[in-house]
């Protein structure tokens, strides 16, 4: 006779928090975004002589795609898995297109 225990469905969605309530994936993407932003700021200030006020907008636009790999989930898929499916769908040569009957 086997003993069965019901496990809640949301137990699969548990992610271990490492620091500041972030998972390791979120922490790594945050560190990558910070590194890229520091490099961009150094490049634009020293090479092009721009002010930090105008560079901050570039930093935000560059950081959003990087940070989305850590935080964004679409249809229970990570952003990376969703992008793979999306790119495969749009690059498939056998995809059926709607044709008008004339």
PDB file of C-alpha atoms in Angstrom:
ATOM      1  CA  UNK A   1       0.000   0.000   0.000  1.00  0.00           C
ATOM      2  CA  UNK A   2       1.548   3.283  -1.134  1.00  0.00           C
ATOM      3  CA  UNK A   3       1.155   6.472   0.801  1.00  0.00           C
ATOM      4  CA  UNK A   4       0.374   9.481  -1.352  1.00  0.00           C
ATOM      5  CA  UNK A   5       0.999  13.058  -0.399  1.00  0.00           C
ATOM      6  CA  UNK A   6      -0.432  15.927  -2.392  1.00  0.00           C
ATOM      7  CA  UNK A   7       2.166  18.506  -3.335  1.00  0.00           C
ATOM      8  CA  UNK A   8       0.976  21.978  -4.289  1.00  0.00           C
ATOM      9  CA  UNK A   9       1.470  22.868  -7.949  1.00  0.00           C
ATOM     10  CA  UNK A  10       3.272  26.100  -7.136  1.00  0.00           C
ATOM     11  CA  UNK A  11       6.137  24.193  -5.478  1.00  0.00           C
ATOM     12  CA  UNK A  12       7.737  23.864  -8.935  1.00  0.00           C
ATOM     13  CA  UNK A  13       7.855  27.641  -9.267  1.00  0.00           C
ATOM     14  CA  UNK A  14       9.975  28.123  -6.149  1.00  0.00           C
ATOM     15  CA  UNK A  15      13.294  29.793  -6.881  1.00  0.00           C
ATOM     16  CA  UNK A  16      16.023  30.002  -4.279  1.00  0.00           C
ATOM     17  CA  UNK A  17      16.861  33.590  -3.370  1.00  0.00           C
ATOM     18  CA  UNK A  18      20.586  34.311  -3.105  1.00  0.00           C
ATOM     19  CA  UNK A  19      20.979  38.028  -2.327  1.00  0.00           C
ATOM     20  CA  UNK A  20      18.503  40.892  -1.951  1.00  0.00           C
ATOM     21  CA  UNK A  21      15.596  38.636  -2.919  1.00  0.00           C
ATOM     22  CA  UNK A  22      17.107  37.795  -6.324  1.00  0.00           C
ATOM     23  CA  UNK A  23      17.804  34.408  -7.836  1.00  0.00           C
ATOM     24  CA  UNK A  24      21.275  33.563  -9.115  1.00  0.00           C
ATOM     25  CA  UNK A  25      20.100  34.136 -12.705  1.00  0.00           C
ATOM     26  CA  UNK A  26      18.804  37.596 -11.835  1.00  0.00           C
ATOM     27  CA  UNK A  27      21.971  38.444  -9.930  1.00  0.00           C
ATOM     28  CA  UNK A  28      24.209  37.411 -12.840  1.00  0.00           C
ATOM     29  CA  UNK A  29      22.196  39.415 -15.384  1.00  0.00           C
ATOM     30  CA  UNK A  30      22.271  42.428 -13.057  1.00  0.00           C
ATOM     31  CA  UNK A  31      26.059  42.190 -12.726  1.00  0.00           C
ATOM     32  CA  UNK A  32      26.428  41.889 -16.512  1.00  0.00           C
ATOM     33  CA  UNK A  33      24.210  44.950 -17.025  1.00  0.00           C
ATOM     34  CA  UNK A  34      26.223  46.928 -14.465  1.00  0.00           C
ATOM     35  CA  UNK A  35      29.479  45.950 -16.175  1.00  0.00           C
ATOM     36  CA  UNK A  36      28.166  46.940 -19.601  1.00  0.00           C
ATOM     37  CA  UNK A  37      26.890  50.257 -18.222  1.00  0.00           C
ATOM     38  CA  UNK A  38      30.254  51.064 -16.633  1.00  0.00           C
ATOM     39  CA  UNK A  39      32.000  50.295 -19.929  1.00  0.00           C
ATOM     40  CA  UNK A  40      29.506  52.445 -21.863  1.00  0.00           C
ATOM     41  CA  UNK A  41      29.871  55.342 -19.439  1.00  0.00           C
ATOM     42  CA  UNK A  42      33.664  55.158 -19.617  1.00  0.00           C
ATOM     43  CA  UNK A  43      33.572  54.999 -23.422  1.00  0.00           C
ATOM     44  CA  UNK A  44      31.140  57.869 -23.947  1.00  0.00           C
ATOM     45  CA  UNK A  45      32.694  60.167 -21.328  1.00  0.00           C
ATOM     46  CA  UNK A  46      36.346  59.681 -22.233  1.00  0.00           C
ATOM     47  CA  UNK A  47      36.167  59.127 -25.992  1.00  0.00           C
ATOM     48  CA  UNK A  48      33.178  61.221 -27.048  1.00  0.00           C
ATOM     49  CA  UNK A  49      33.126  63.730 -24.165  1.00  0.00           C
ATOM     50  CA  UNK A  50      29.398  63.439 -23.534  1.00  0.00           C
ATOM     51  CA  UNK A  51      27.703  64.319 -20.256  1.00  0.00           C
ATOM     52  CA  UNK A  52      26.301  61.713 -17.912  1.00  0.00           C
ATOM     53  CA  UNK A  53      22.787  63.104 -18.387  1.00  0.00           C
ATOM     54  CA  UNK A  54      22.666  62.037 -22.040  1.00  0.00           C
ATOM     55  CA  UNK A  55      24.570  58.790 -21.463  1.00  0.00           C
ATOM     56  CA  UNK A  56      22.058  57.639 -18.855  1.00  0.00           C
ATOM     57  CA  UNK A  57      19.375  57.201 -21.538  1.00  0.00           C
ATOM     58  CA  UNK A  58      21.693  55.027 -23.606  1.00  0.00           C
ATOM     59  CA  UNK A  59      22.524  52.993 -20.505  1.00  0.00           C
ATOM     60  CA  UNK A  60      18.836  52.395 -19.789  1.00  0.00           C
ATOM     61  CA  UNK A  61      18.122  51.300 -23.361  1.00  0.00           C
ATOM     62  CA  UNK A  62      21.091  48.919 -23.356  1.00  0.00           C
ATOM     63  CA  UNK A  63      20.264  47.503 -19.907  1.00  0.00           C
ATOM     64  CA  UNK A  64      16.638  46.607 -20.624  1.00  0.00           C
ATOM     65  CA  UNK A  65      17.331  43.668 -22.974  1.00  0.00           C
ATOM     66  CA  UNK A  66      20.102  42.375 -20.707  1.00  0.00           C
ATOM     67  CA  UNK A  67      17.954  42.533 -17.581  1.00  0.00           C
ATOM     68  CA  UNK A  68      14.997  40.923 -19.327  1.00  0.00           C
ATOM     69  CA  UNK A  69      16.952  37.651 -19.499  1.00  0.00           C
ATOM     70  CA  UNK A  70      16.816  37.511 -15.700  1.00  0.00           C
ATOM     71  CA  UNK A  71      13.351  38.794 -14.939  1.00  0.00           C
ATOM     72  CA  UNK A  72      10.944  38.407 -17.876  1.00  0.00           C
ATOM     73  CA  UNK A  73       8.843  35.251 -18.207  1.00  0.00           C
ATOM     74  CA  UNK A  74       6.317  34.731 -20.980  1.00  0.00           C
ATOM     75  CA  UNK A  75       3.865  31.803 -21.025  1.00  0.00           C
ATOM     76  CA  UNK A  76       5.845  30.047 -18.253  1.00  0.00           C
ATOM     77  CA  UNK A  77       9.015  30.272 -20.389  1.00  0.00           C
ATOM     78  CA  UNK A  78      12.159  32.175 -19.623  1.00  0.00           C
ATOM     79  CA  UNK A  79      12.985  35.071 -21.920  1.00  0.00           C
ATOM     80  CA  UNK A  80      15.782  33.057 -23.546  1.00  0.00           C
ATOM     81  CA  UNK A  81      13.517  30.066 -24.298  1.00  0.00           C
ATOM     82  CA  UNK A  82      10.806  32.393 -25.589  1.00  0.00           C
ATOM     83  CA  UNK A  83      13.304  34.108 -27.926  1.00  0.00           C
ATOM     84  CA  UNK A  84      14.487  30.738 -29.238  1.00  0.00           C
ATOM     85  CA  UNK A  85      10.930  29.697 -30.083  1.00  0.00           C
ATOM     86  CA  UNK A  86      10.162  33.087 -31.610  1.00  0.00           C
ATOM     87  CA  UNK A  87      13.275  33.074 -33.805  1.00  0.00           C
ATOM     88  CA  UNK A  88      12.657  29.476 -34.868  1.00  0.00           C
ATOM     89  CA  UNK A  89       9.086  30.345 -35.813  1.00  0.00           C
ATOM     90  CA  UNK A  90      10.069  33.372 -37.889  1.00  0.00           C
ATOM     91  CA  UNK A  91      13.013  31.682 -39.604  1.00  0.00           C
ATOM     92  CA  UNK A  92      11.230  28.443 -40.522  1.00  0.00           C
ATOM     93  CA  UNK A  93      11.002  28.213 -44.335  1.00  0.00           C
ATOM     94  CA  UNK A  94       8.128  25.718 -44.142  1.00  0.00           C
ATOM     95  CA  UNK A  95       5.839  28.131 -42.328  1.00  0.00           C
ATOM     96  CA  UNK A  96       2.418  28.366 -43.930  1.00  0.00           C
ATOM     97  CA  UNK A  97       1.293  31.811 -44.976  1.00  0.00           C
ATOM     98  CA  UNK A  98      -2.284  32.871 -45.468  1.00  0.00           C
ATOM     99  CA  UNK A  99      -3.095  33.157 -49.164  1.00  0.00           C
ATOM    100  CA  UNK A 100      -5.948  35.097 -50.632  1.00  0.00           C
ATOM    101  CA  UNK A 101      -8.236  33.131 -52.926  1.00  0.00           C
ATOM    102  CA  UNK A 102      -8.502  35.117 -56.124  1.00  0.00           C
TER     103      UNK A 102
END
